[in-house]
PDB file of C-alpha atoms and ligand atoms in Angstrom:
ATOM      1  CA  UNK A   1      88.548   3.425 374.024  1.00 49.00           C
ATOM      2  CA  UNK A   2      90.662   0.765 372.662  1.00 46.00           C
ATOM      3  CA  UNK A   3      89.887  -1.349 369.700  1.00 47.00           C
ATOM      4  CA  UNK A   4      89.996  -4.957 370.432  1.00 42.00           C
ATOM      5  CA  UNK A   5      89.915  -7.833 368.819  1.00 39.00           C
ATOM      6  CA  UNK A   6      86.741  -9.760 369.222  1.00 36.00           C
ATOM      7  CA  UNK A   7      86.073 -11.251 372.023  1.00 34.00           C
ATOM      8  CA  UNK A   8      83.317 -14.230 372.836  1.00 33.00           C
ATOM      9  CA  UNK A   9      80.146 -12.247 373.406  1.00 34.00           C
ATOM     10  CA  UNK A  10      78.107 -13.560 370.912  1.00 32.00           C
ATOM     11  CA  UNK A  11      77.351 -16.020 372.787  1.00 34.00           C
ATOM     12  CA  UNK A  12      75.967 -19.165 371.523  1.00 34.00           C
ATOM     13  CA  UNK A  13      72.359 -20.069 371.783  1.00 34.00           C
ATOM     14  CA  UNK A  14      72.940 -22.300 374.711  1.00 36.00           C
ATOM     15  CA  UNK A  15      74.110 -20.057 376.618  1.00 38.00           C
ATOM     16  CA  UNK A  16      71.438 -17.378 376.315  1.00 38.00           C
ATOM     17  CA  UNK A  17      68.275 -17.587 379.366  1.00 40.00           C
ATOM     18  CA  UNK A  18      65.791 -19.491 377.593  1.00 40.00           C
ATOM     19  CA  UNK A  19      62.529 -17.223 377.125  1.00 38.00           C
ATOM     20  CA  UNK A  20      60.348 -18.848 379.101  1.00 41.00           C
ATOM     21  CA  UNK A  21      62.597 -18.234 382.400  1.00 42.00           C
ATOM     22  CA  UNK A  22      61.847 -14.504 381.976  1.00 39.00           C
ATOM     23  CA  UNK A  23      59.415 -13.340 379.557  1.00 40.00           C
ATOM     24  CA  UNK A  24      55.997 -16.080 379.981  1.00 34.00           C
ATOM     25  CA  UNK A  25      56.014 -15.621 383.678  1.00 37.00           C
ATOM     26  CA  UNK A  26      53.785 -12.993 385.643  1.00 37.00           C
ATOM     27  CA  UNK A  27      56.397 -10.609 386.636  1.00 39.00           C
ATOM     28  CA  UNK A  28      56.376 -11.332 390.101  1.00 40.00           C
ATOM     29  CA  UNK A  29      57.452 -15.292 389.617  1.00 40.00           C
ATOM     30  CA  UNK A  30      60.312 -14.030 387.299  1.00 41.00           C
ATOM     31  CA  UNK A  31      61.585 -11.624 389.882  1.00 42.00           C
ATOM     32  CA  UNK A  32      61.796 -14.846 392.594  1.00 40.00           C
ATOM     33  CA  UNK A  33      63.227 -16.643 389.507  1.00 38.00           C
ATOM     34  CA  UNK A  34      65.743 -14.067 388.834  1.00 39.00           C
ATOM     35  CA  UNK A  35      66.179 -13.286 392.615  1.00 36.00           C
ATOM     36  CA  UNK A  36      67.349 -16.956 393.731  1.00 26.00           C
ATOM     37  CA  UNK A  37      69.370 -18.504 390.979  1.00 28.00           C
ATOM     38  CA  UNK A  38      67.529 -19.547 388.219  1.00 30.00           C
ATOM     39  CA  UNK A  39      69.514 -21.098 385.051  1.00 29.00           C
ATOM     40  CA  UNK A  40      71.720 -18.199 383.571  1.00 32.00           C
ATOM     41  CA  UNK A  41      71.133 -16.189 386.352  1.00 34.00           C
ATOM     42  CA  UNK A  42      74.240 -16.497 388.630  1.00 34.00           C
ATOM     43  CA  UNK A  43      73.349 -12.871 390.076  1.00 37.00           C
ATOM     44  CA  UNK A  44      71.770 -13.860 393.085  1.00 39.00           C
ATOM     45  CA  UNK A  45      69.254 -11.295 395.088  1.00 43.00           C
ATOM     46  CA  UNK A  46      69.686  -7.291 394.390  1.00 43.00           C
ATOM     47  CA  UNK A  47      71.776  -5.663 396.623  1.00 44.00           C
ATOM     48  CA  UNK A  48      71.196  -2.849 398.556  1.00 41.00           C
ATOM     49  CA  UNK A  49      72.864  -0.511 396.129  1.00 40.00           C
ATOM     50  CA  UNK A  50      70.852  -1.814 393.076  1.00 42.00           C
ATOM     51  CA  UNK A  51      67.669  -1.459 394.681  1.00 43.00           C
ATOM     52  CA  UNK A  52      68.705   2.596 395.028  1.00 40.00           C
ATOM     53  CA  UNK A  53      68.275   3.402 391.717  1.00 48.00           C
ATOM     54  CA  UNK A  54      64.924   4.563 390.111  1.00 60.00           C
ATOM     55  CA  UNK A  55      62.168   2.457 391.009  1.00 79.00           C
ATOM     56  CA  UNK A  56      59.143   4.298 389.405  1.00 92.00           C
ATOM     57  CA  UNK A  57      57.415   2.273 386.578  1.00 92.00           C
ATOM     58  CA  UNK A  58      58.084  -0.957 387.431  1.00 93.00           C
ATOM     59  CA  UNK A  59      56.663  -3.980 387.753  1.00 91.00           C
ATOM     60  CA  UNK A  60      56.786  -3.595 383.430  1.00 92.00           C
ATOM     61  CA  UNK A  61      55.466  -4.448 380.423  1.00 91.00           C
ATOM     62  CA  UNK A  62      56.661  -6.244 377.301  1.00 94.00           C
ATOM     63  CA  UNK A  63      55.839  -4.391 374.601  1.00 95.00           C
ATOM     64  CA  UNK A  64      54.846  -7.088 371.807  1.00 92.00           C
ATOM     65  CA  UNK A  65      56.100  -5.355 368.986  1.00 93.00           C
ATOM     66  CA  UNK A  66      59.864  -5.108 370.565  1.00 94.00           C
ATOM     67  CA  UNK A  67      60.146  -8.680 371.287  1.00 91.00           C
ATOM     68  CA  UNK A  68      61.385 -10.803 368.387  1.00 88.00           C
ATOM     69  CA  UNK A  69      61.755 -13.994 369.198  1.00 89.00           C
ATOM     70  CA  UNK A  70      65.085 -14.108 367.345  1.00 89.00           C
ATOM     71  CA  UNK A  71      66.710 -12.110 369.840  1.00 91.00           C
ATOM     72  CA  UNK A  72      68.236 -14.308 372.781  1.00 93.00           C
ATOM     73  CA  UNK A  73      68.541 -12.165 375.620  1.00 95.00           C
ATOM     74  CA  UNK A  74      72.050 -12.189 377.590  1.00 96.00           C
ATOM     75  CA  UNK A  75      72.157 -13.488 380.238  1.00 96.00           C
ATOM     76  CA  UNK A  76      71.612 -10.025 383.429  1.00 96.00           C
ATOM     77  CA  UNK A  77      74.831 -11.610 385.580  1.00 96.00           C
ATOM     78  CA  UNK A  78      77.340 -10.548 381.759  1.00 96.00           C
ATOM     79  CA  UNK A  79      74.578  -7.415 381.219  1.00 97.00           C
ATOM     80  CA  UNK A  80      75.596  -5.819 384.340  1.00 97.00           C
ATOM     81  CA  UNK A  81      79.128  -6.978 384.621  1.00 97.00           C
ATOM     82  CA  UNK A  82      80.916  -6.758 381.709  1.00 97.00           C
ATOM     83  CA  UNK A  83      80.422  -2.621 380.925  1.00 97.00           C
ATOM     84  CA  UNK A  84      81.946  -0.003 378.789  1.00 97.00           C
ATOM     85  CA  UNK A  85      81.638   3.064 381.484  1.00 97.00           C
ATOM     86  CA  UNK A  86      84.600   4.803 381.569  1.00 96.00           C
ATOM     87  CA  UNK A  87      83.699   7.218 384.505  1.00 97.00           C
ATOM     88  CA  UNK A  88      84.478   4.392 386.351  1.00 96.00           C
ATOM     89  CA  UNK A  89      87.420   2.945 384.894  1.00 95.00           C
ATOM     90  CA  UNK A  90      88.240   1.501 381.283  1.00 92.00           C
ATOM     91  CA  UNK A  91      88.329  -2.179 382.262  1.00 94.00           C
ATOM     92  CA  UNK A  92      85.045  -3.925 382.010  1.00 96.00           C
ATOM     93  CA  UNK A  93      85.072  -5.580 385.307  1.00 97.00           C
ATOM     94  CA  UNK A  94      85.545  -1.778 386.521  1.00 97.00           C
ATOM     95  CA  UNK A  95      82.138  -0.422 386.903  1.00 97.00           C
ATOM     96  CA  UNK A  96      80.377  -2.953 388.720  1.00 97.00           C
ATOM     97  CA  UNK A  97      82.793  -2.652 391.626  1.00 97.00           C
ATOM     98  CA  UNK A  98      83.689   1.405 391.207  1.00 96.00           C
ATOM     99  CA  UNK A  99      79.842   2.668 390.424  1.00 97.00           C
ATOM    100  CA  UNK A 100      78.589   0.650 393.420  1.00 96.00           C
ATOM    101  CA  UNK A 101      81.000   2.770 396.320  1.00 94.00           C
ATOM    102  CA  UNK A 102      78.926   4.949 397.264  1.00 91.00           C
ATOM    103  CA  UNK A 103      77.594   7.110 394.215  1.00 94.00           C
ATOM    104  CA  UNK A 104      74.334   8.072 394.283  1.00 93.00           C
ATOM    105  CA  UNK A 105      71.879   7.956 391.533  1.00 96.00           C
ATOM    106  CA  UNK A 106      68.337   8.453 393.816  1.00 94.00           C
ATOM    107  CA  UNK A 107      67.267  11.303 393.743  1.00 95.00           C
ATOM    108  CA  UNK A 108      68.525  12.178 390.601  1.00 97.00           C
ATOM    109  CA  UNK A 109      67.278  15.335 388.258  1.00 98.00           C
ATOM    110  CA  UNK A 110      67.220  15.501 384.626  1.00 98.00           C
ATOM    111  CA  UNK A 111      66.781  18.977 383.439  1.00 98.00           C
ATOM    112  CA  UNK A 112      64.985  19.766 379.687  1.00 98.00           C
ATOM    113  CA  UNK A 113      66.336  22.803 377.552  1.00 98.00           C
ATOM    114  CA  UNK A 114      67.345  24.814 374.817  1.00 98.00           C
ATOM    115  CA  UNK A 115      64.904  25.096 372.108  1.00 98.00           C
ATOM    116  CA  UNK A 116      61.506  24.010 373.640  1.00 98.00           C
ATOM    117  CA  UNK A 117      58.527  25.108 374.877  1.00 98.00           C
ATOM    118  CA  UNK A 118      58.554  23.301 378.505  1.00 98.00           C
ATOM    119  CA  UNK A 119      61.728  24.060 379.777  1.00 98.00           C
ATOM    120  CA  UNK A 120      61.594  21.633 382.953  1.00 98.00           C
ATOM    121  CA  UNK A 121      64.045  20.614 385.811  1.00 98.00           C
ATOM    122  CA  UNK A 122      62.268  17.152 386.899  1.00 98.00           C
ATOM    123  CA  UNK A 123      62.915  14.102 389.442  1.00 97.00           C
ATOM    124  CA  UNK A 124      63.433  11.136 387.040  1.00 97.00           C
ATOM    125  CA  UNK A 125      61.224   9.441 389.020  1.00 97.00           C
ATOM    126  CA  UNK A 126      58.970  11.974 388.196  1.00 97.00           C
ATOM    127  CA  UNK A 127      59.603  11.982 384.580  1.00 98.00           C
ATOM    128  CA  UNK A 128      59.089   8.225 384.725  1.00 97.00           C
ATOM    129  CA  UNK A 129      55.678   8.577 386.102  1.00 96.00           C
ATOM    130  CA  UNK A 130      54.745  11.609 383.710  1.00 97.00           C
ATOM    131  CA  UNK A 131      55.398   9.273 380.774  1.00 97.00           C
ATOM    132  CA  UNK A 132      53.180   6.976 381.541  1.00 96.00           C
ATOM    133  CA  UNK A 133      55.153   4.165 383.205  1.00 96.00           C
ATOM    134  CA  UNK A 134      57.788   1.971 381.687  1.00 96.00           C
ATOM    135  CA  UNK A 135      57.746  -0.805 379.367  1.00 97.00           C
ATOM    136  CA  UNK A 136      59.810  -3.367 378.110  1.00 97.00           C
ATOM    137  CA  UNK A 137      61.896  -4.294 375.056  1.00 96.00           C
ATOM    138  CA  UNK A 138      64.230  -6.927 373.374  1.00 96.00           C
ATOM    139  CA  UNK A 139      67.174  -5.012 371.816  1.00 95.00           C
ATOM    140  CA  UNK A 140      70.557  -5.981 370.381  1.00 92.00           C
ATOM    141  CA  UNK A 141      73.588  -3.716 371.124  1.00 90.00           C
ATOM    142  CA  UNK A 142      77.037  -3.279 369.499  1.00 90.00           C
ATOM    143  CA  UNK A 143      79.711  -1.925 370.778  1.00 90.00           C
ATOM    144  CA  UNK A 144      82.270  -0.890 368.012  1.00 87.00           C
ATOM    145  CA  UNK A 145      85.123  -3.033 369.301  1.00 88.00           C
ATOM    146  CA  UNK A 146      83.187  -5.864 367.934  1.00 85.00           C
ATOM    147  CA  UNK A 147      80.773  -7.666 371.083  1.00 89.00           C
ATOM    148  CA  UNK A 148      77.011  -7.327 371.240  1.00 91.00           C
ATOM    149  CA  UNK A 149      74.900  -7.650 374.054  1.00 94.00           C
ATOM    150  CA  UNK A 150      70.792  -8.428 373.610  1.00 96.00           C
ATOM    151  CA  UNK A 151      69.420  -6.986 376.652  1.00 96.00           C
ATOM    152  CA  UNK A 152      65.697  -6.471 378.122  1.00 96.00           C
ATOM    153  CA  UNK A 153      65.578  -2.978 378.407  1.00 97.00           C
ATOM    154  CA  UNK A 154      62.807  -1.307 380.543  1.00 97.00           C
ATOM    155  CA  UNK A 155      61.863   2.357 379.750  1.00 98.00           C
ATOM    156  CA  UNK A 156      60.101   4.705 377.979  1.00 98.00           C
ATOM    157  CA  UNK A 157      59.804   5.866 374.211  1.00 98.00           C
ATOM    158  CA  UNK A 158      62.598   8.440 374.025  1.00 98.00           C
ATOM    159  CA  UNK A 159      59.621  10.526 371.000  1.00 98.00           C
ATOM    160  CA  UNK A 160      57.190  10.729 374.189  1.00 98.00           C
ATOM    161  CA  UNK A 161      60.023  12.643 376.285  1.00 98.00           C
ATOM    162  CA  UNK A 162      60.221  15.027 373.263  1.00 98.00           C
ATOM    163  CA  UNK A 163      56.739  15.036 372.908  1.00 98.00           C
ATOM    164  CA  UNK A 164      56.147  16.313 376.800  1.00 98.00           C
ATOM    165  CA  UNK A 165      59.848  19.256 376.232  1.00 98.00           C
ATOM    166  CA  UNK A 166      57.250  20.341 373.010  1.00 98.00           C
ATOM    167  CA  UNK A 167      60.572  21.332 370.408  1.00 98.00           C
ATOM    168  CA  UNK A 168      60.205  24.747 368.175  1.00 98.00           C
ATOM    169  CA  UNK A 169      60.405  24.235 364.936  1.00 98.00           C
ATOM    170  CA  UNK A 170      64.164  25.171 365.036  1.00 98.00           C
ATOM    171  CA  UNK A 171      65.314  22.379 366.919  1.00 98.00           C
ATOM    172  CA  UNK A 172      67.371  20.300 364.719  1.00 98.00           C
ATOM    173  CA  UNK A 173      69.066  17.628 366.807  1.00 98.00           C
ATOM    174  CA  UNK A 174      68.660  16.870 370.564  1.00 98.00           C
ATOM    175  CA  UNK A 175      71.958  16.379 373.044  1.00 98.00           C
ATOM    176  CA  UNK A 176      72.484  14.269 376.021  1.00 98.00           C
ATOM    177  CA  UNK A 177      74.587  15.446 379.135  1.00 98.00           C
ATOM    178  CA  UNK A 178      75.711  12.853 381.403  1.00 98.00           C
ATOM    179  CA  UNK A 179      76.652  13.339 385.003  1.00 98.00           C
ATOM    180  CA  UNK A 180      79.751  15.270 386.121  1.00 96.00           C
ATOM    181  CA  UNK A 181      80.582  14.738 389.198  1.00 95.00           C
ATOM    182  CA  UNK A 182      84.744  14.619 389.536  1.00 94.00           C
ATOM    183  CA  UNK A 183      84.820  14.997 393.475  1.00 91.00           C
ATOM    184  CA  UNK A 184      83.463  11.819 394.051  1.00 89.00           C
ATOM    185  CA  UNK A 185      84.198   9.879 390.472  1.00 93.00           C
ATOM    186  CA  UNK A 186      87.972   9.140 390.123  1.00 88.00           C
ATOM    187  CA  UNK A 187      87.645   8.918 386.445  1.00 93.00           C
ATOM    188  CA  UNK A 188      86.277  12.219 385.377  1.00 96.00           C
ATOM    189  CA  UNK A 189      89.575  13.539 387.251  1.00 94.00           C
ATOM    190  CA  UNK A 190      91.971  12.025 384.740  1.00 92.00           C
ATOM    191  CA  UNK A 191      91.795  13.375 381.097  1.00 90.00           C
ATOM    192  CA  UNK A 192      91.139  10.090 379.474  1.00 88.00           C
ATOM    193  CA  UNK A 193      87.725  11.776 377.684  1.00 92.00           C
ATOM    194  CA  UNK A 194      86.564  15.001 377.761  1.00 91.00           C
ATOM    195  CA  UNK A 195      83.717  15.191 380.385  1.00 96.00           C
ATOM    196  CA  UNK A 196      81.076  14.838 380.916  1.00 97.00           C
ATOM    197  CA  UNK A 197      80.328  12.317 378.388  1.00 97.00           C
ATOM    198  CA  UNK A 198      78.227  13.814 375.324  1.00 97.00           C
ATOM    199  CA  UNK A 199      76.280  12.760 373.079  1.00 97.00           C
ATOM    200  CA  UNK A 200      73.700  13.415 370.223  1.00 97.00           C
ATOM    201  CA  UNK A 201      70.370  12.629 367.791  1.00 97.00           C
ATOM    202  CA  UNK A 202      69.224  14.230 364.853  1.00 97.00           C
ATOM    203  CA  UNK A 203      65.730  14.958 365.753  1.00 97.00           C
ATOM    204  CA  UNK A 204      64.076  13.006 363.724  1.00 96.00           C
ATOM    205  CA  UNK A 205      65.835   9.803 364.751  1.00 95.00           C
ATOM    206  CA  UNK A 206      64.877  10.989 368.497  1.00 97.00           C
ATOM    207  CA  UNK A 207      61.331  10.734 367.487  1.00 97.00           C
ATOM    208  CA  UNK A 208      61.956   7.115 365.733  1.00 95.00           C
ATOM    209  CA  UNK A 209      60.091   4.514 367.469  1.00 94.00           C
ATOM    210  CA  UNK A 210      62.681   2.052 368.323  1.00 95.00           C
ATOM    211  CA  UNK A 211      65.008   5.249 370.407  1.00 97.00           C
ATOM    212  CA  UNK A 212      64.355   4.876 374.162  1.00 98.00           C
ATOM    213  CA  UNK A 213      65.202   5.829 377.059  1.00 98.00           C
ATOM    214  CA  UNK A 214      66.252   2.146 379.742  1.00 98.00           C
ATOM    215  CA  UNK A 215      65.858   3.207 383.238  1.00 97.00           C
ATOM    216  CA  UNK A 216      65.712  -1.322 383.690  1.00 97.00           C
ATOM    217  CA  UNK A 217      67.047  -4.081 382.761  1.00 97.00           C
ATOM    218  CA  UNK A 218      65.741  -7.941 382.838  1.00 95.00           C
ATOM    219  CA  UNK A 219      62.618  -5.749 384.577  1.00 95.00           C
ATOM    220  CA  UNK A 220      64.642  -4.445 387.025  1.00 94.00           C
ATOM    221  CA  UNK A 221      66.266  -0.740 388.119  1.00 95.00           C
ATOM    222  CA  UNK A 222      68.661  -0.140 386.098  1.00 97.00           C
ATOM    223  CA  UNK A 223      71.863  -0.718 388.233  1.00 97.00           C
ATOM    224  CA  UNK A 224      74.514   1.997 388.254  1.00 97.00           C
ATOM    225  CA  UNK A 225      76.683   0.465 386.368  1.00 98.00           C
ATOM    226  CA  UNK A 226      74.805   0.397 383.227  1.00 98.00           C
ATOM    227  CA  UNK A 227      73.918   3.967 383.728  1.00 98.00           C
ATOM    228  CA  UNK A 228      71.393   4.752 386.802  1.00 98.00           C
ATOM    229  CA  UNK A 229      68.538   6.170 386.303  1.00 97.00           C
ATOM    230  CA  UNK A 230      68.202   6.833 382.877  1.00 97.00           C
ATOM    231  CA  UNK A 231      70.762   6.375 379.673  1.00 98.00           C
ATOM    232  CA  UNK A 232      70.078   5.974 376.295  1.00 98.00           C
ATOM    233  CA  UNK A 233      69.272   3.243 373.378  1.00 98.00           C
ATOM    234  CA  UNK A 234      69.122   3.944 369.912  1.00 95.00           C
ATOM    235  CA  UNK A 235      69.553   0.020 368.672  1.00 92.00           C
ATOM    236  CA  UNK A 236      70.637   0.636 365.375  1.00 91.00           C
ATOM    237  CA  UNK A 237      74.153   2.601 366.162  1.00 92.00           C
ATOM    238  CA  UNK A 238      76.846   1.318 368.392  1.00 92.00           C
ATOM    239  CA  UNK A 239      77.111   1.304 371.866  1.00 94.00           C
ATOM    240  CA  UNK A 240      79.022   4.773 372.691  1.00 95.00           C
ATOM    241  CA  UNK A 241      76.222   6.486 371.124  1.00 96.00           C
ATOM    242  CA  UNK A 242      74.469   5.544 374.681  1.00 97.00           C
ATOM    243  CA  UNK A 243      74.727   8.127 377.211  1.00 98.00           C
ATOM    244  CA  UNK A 244      74.690   6.575 380.561  1.00 98.00           C
ATOM    245  CA  UNK A 245      73.077   8.893 383.824  1.00 98.00           C
ATOM    246  CA  UNK A 246      71.870  11.480 381.980  1.00 98.00           C
ATOM    247  CA  UNK A 247      71.343  15.202 383.234  1.00 98.00           C
ATOM    248  CA  UNK A 248      70.380  17.175 380.496  1.00 98.00           C
ATOM    249  CA  UNK A 249      68.911  16.517 377.304  1.00 98.00           C
ATOM    250  CA  UNK A 250      68.802  19.692 375.070  1.00 98.00           C
ATOM    251  CA  UNK A 251      67.731  20.695 371.969  1.00 98.00           C
ATOM    252  CA  UNK A 252      69.390  22.362 369.906  1.00 98.00           C
ATOM    253  CA  UNK A 253      69.575  23.963 365.447  1.00 98.00           C
ATOM    254  CA  UNK A 254      72.864  22.596 364.519  1.00 97.00           C
ATOM    255  CA  UNK A 255      74.762  19.170 364.884  1.00 96.00           C
ATOM    256  CA  UNK A 256      76.760  19.125 367.722  1.00 95.00           C
ATOM    257  CA  UNK A 257      80.081  17.278 367.944  1.00 93.00           C
ATOM    258  CA  UNK A 258      79.802  13.962 370.862  1.00 92.00           C
ATOM    259  CA  UNK A 259      82.327  12.983 373.017  1.00 92.00           C
ATOM    260  CA  UNK A 260      84.375  10.189 370.448  1.00 91.00           C
ATOM    261  CA  UNK A 261      84.317  12.563 367.607  1.00 91.00           C
ATOM    262  CA  UNK A 262      86.090  14.670 369.743  1.00 87.00           C
ATOM    263  CA  UNK A 263      88.612  12.418 370.637  1.00 89.00           C
ATOM    264  CA  UNK A 264      88.694  10.432 367.573  1.00 88.00           C
ATOM    265  CA  UNK A 265      86.891  12.173 364.055  1.00 88.00           C
ATOM    266  CA  UNK A 266      88.214   9.660 362.158  1.00 85.00           C
ATOM    267  CA  UNK A 267      86.937   6.335 363.662  1.00 83.00           C
ATOM    268  CA  UNK A 268      83.887   7.356 365.379  1.00 86.00           C
ATOM    269  CA  UNK A 269      81.636   9.981 363.448  1.00 86.00           C
ATOM    270  CA  UNK A 270      78.311  11.352 364.628  1.00 92.00           C
ATOM    271  CA  UNK A 271      75.795   8.928 363.371  1.00 89.00           C
ATOM    272  CA  UNK A 272      77.294   5.559 364.254  1.00 87.00           C
ATOM    273  CA  UNK A 273      74.939   3.235 362.343  1.00 86.00           C
ATOM    274  CA  UNK A 274      75.384   0.003 362.123  1.00 77.00           C
ATOM    275  CA  UNK A 275      75.866  -1.765 359.191  1.00 63.00           C
ATOM    276  CA  UNK A 276      73.190   0.461 357.530  1.00 52.00           C
ATOM    277  CA  UNK A 277      73.804   2.584 354.658  1.00 42.00           C
ATOM    278  CA  UNK A 278      72.931   6.448 355.116  1.00 52.00           C
ATOM    279  CA  UNK A 279      72.437   5.814 359.095  1.00 56.00           C
ATOM    280  CA  UNK A 280      68.871   5.035 358.530  1.00 66.00           C
ATOM    281  CA  UNK A 281      66.853   3.257 361.266  1.00 71.00           C
ATOM    282  CA  UNK A 282      65.282  -0.264 360.601  1.00 72.00           C
ATOM    283  CA  UNK A 283      61.451  -0.176 361.148  1.00 64.00           C
ATOM    284  CA  UNK A 284      61.795  -3.446 363.708  1.00 63.00           C
ATOM    285  CA  UNK A 285      64.366  -3.971 366.570  1.00 60.00           C
ATOM    286  CA  UNK A 286      65.901  -6.666 364.715  1.00 65.00           C
ATOM    287  CA  UNK A 287      69.179  -5.306 364.209  1.00 62.00           C
TER     288      UNK A 287
HETATM  289  N1  MTE B   1      78.653   7.975 380.862  1.00 70.70           N
HETATM  290  C1  MTE B   1      78.900   6.945 380.160  1.00 70.70           C
HETATM  291  N2  MTE B   1      77.782   6.606 379.026  1.00 70.70           N
HETATM  292  C2  MTE B   1      78.462   6.078 378.023  1.00 70.70           C
HETATM  293  C3  MTE B   1      80.268   4.886 378.381  1.00 70.70           C
HETATM  294  C4  MTE B   1      80.507   6.184 378.969  1.00 70.70           C
HETATM  295  O1  MTE B   1      82.132   5.741 379.068  1.00 70.70           O
HETATM  296  N3  MTE B   1      80.075   6.889 379.672  1.00 70.70           N
HETATM  297  N4  MTE B   1      79.982   4.223 377.278  1.00 70.70           N
HETATM  298  C5  MTE B   1      79.428   4.136 376.517  1.00 70.70           C
HETATM  299  C6  MTE B   1      80.191   2.708 375.865  1.00 70.70           C
HETATM  300  S1  MTE B   1      81.213   2.754 374.425  1.00 70.70           S
HETATM  301  C7  MTE B   1      78.945   1.621 375.411  1.00 70.70           C
HETATM  302  S2  MTE B   1      79.736   0.352 374.274  1.00 70.70           S
HETATM  303  C8  MTE B   1      78.102   1.555 376.211  1.00 70.70           C
HETATM  304  C9  MTE B   1      77.853   0.415 377.485  1.00 70.70           C
HETATM  305  O2  MTE B   1      76.894   0.274 378.173  1.00 70.70           O
HETATM  306  P1  MTE B   1      76.860  -1.019 378.798  1.00 70.70           P
HETATM  307  O3  MTE B   1      78.120  -1.282 379.683  1.00 70.70           O
HETATM  308  O4  MTE B   1      75.113  -1.096 379.772  1.00 70.70           O
HETATM  309  O5  MTE B   1      76.716  -2.058 378.504  1.00 70.70           O
HETATM  310  O6  MTE B   1      77.433   2.892 377.410  1.00 70.70           O
HETATM  311  C10 MTE B   1      77.922   4.124 376.080  1.00 70.70           C
HETATM  312  N5  MTE B   1      77.691   5.083 377.385  1.00 70.70           N
HETATM  313 MO1   MO B   2      81.186   1.194 373.050  1.00 70.70          MO
END
């Protein structure tokens, strides 16, 4: 990861999507609105590729406990076109075209393993249904490169998945292994990172009410470039913790080494908490 000078991605409030355009309308109206060019939604209708992402759980419902009016969402078009997904290129504009050139994110299998009583391999859509469907939460997230976005994420609390996996007492950490397909994904044939991209959380942090598995953005299935069909979101930590396109979740006894720590341990730690002393999680989504 290059450390870059701050960009102007901290958008002025005037550039953000007005709340009424996505929060207060019935979902079907909202989809119509975003599909046909409301202000702040330059994206237009869904492409066929976008429709291939995991679709279980939609339409989703806003969780009012995780919708702070002070957080003004970044427009859909920006959230889904300015990306960090090194597997598909290091330029912010590369993941969107490169991850939509035939890379298949459905069907998709996720494996739960390690120190748990319910090891399982499960289809991503079946997993969402097992988790009771999807809800929407608005979180800010920050990249260590000094830019941030506010996204309405759809998905389910990671704590639900942990309860389903049923960890044994020896399990103290959770790891997230993301997909590895060097044959079809050129970036993964390079040596920029130690593939596959790999992240971890302490079990109690993973069980925190804010820790989330996202399967959508703005009420739509999550696009490939944002980590279809499921990716991690932990709003009090930096974006590099948010492993995208996860294939395996393991429960382990010892603190693992995450991808960026392996590359540059002095700059990227394991906890990577945003401005929070001791890496502790906040009580609300306003981070
Ligand atoms: N598999 C994978 N996951 C990843 C990355 C990556 O390169 N590969 N980059 C991380 C970084 S540094 C950030 S800031 C976020 C960016 O997520 P976004 O593109 O959806 O905004 O994804 C994280 N997850
Ligand atoms: Mo990042």
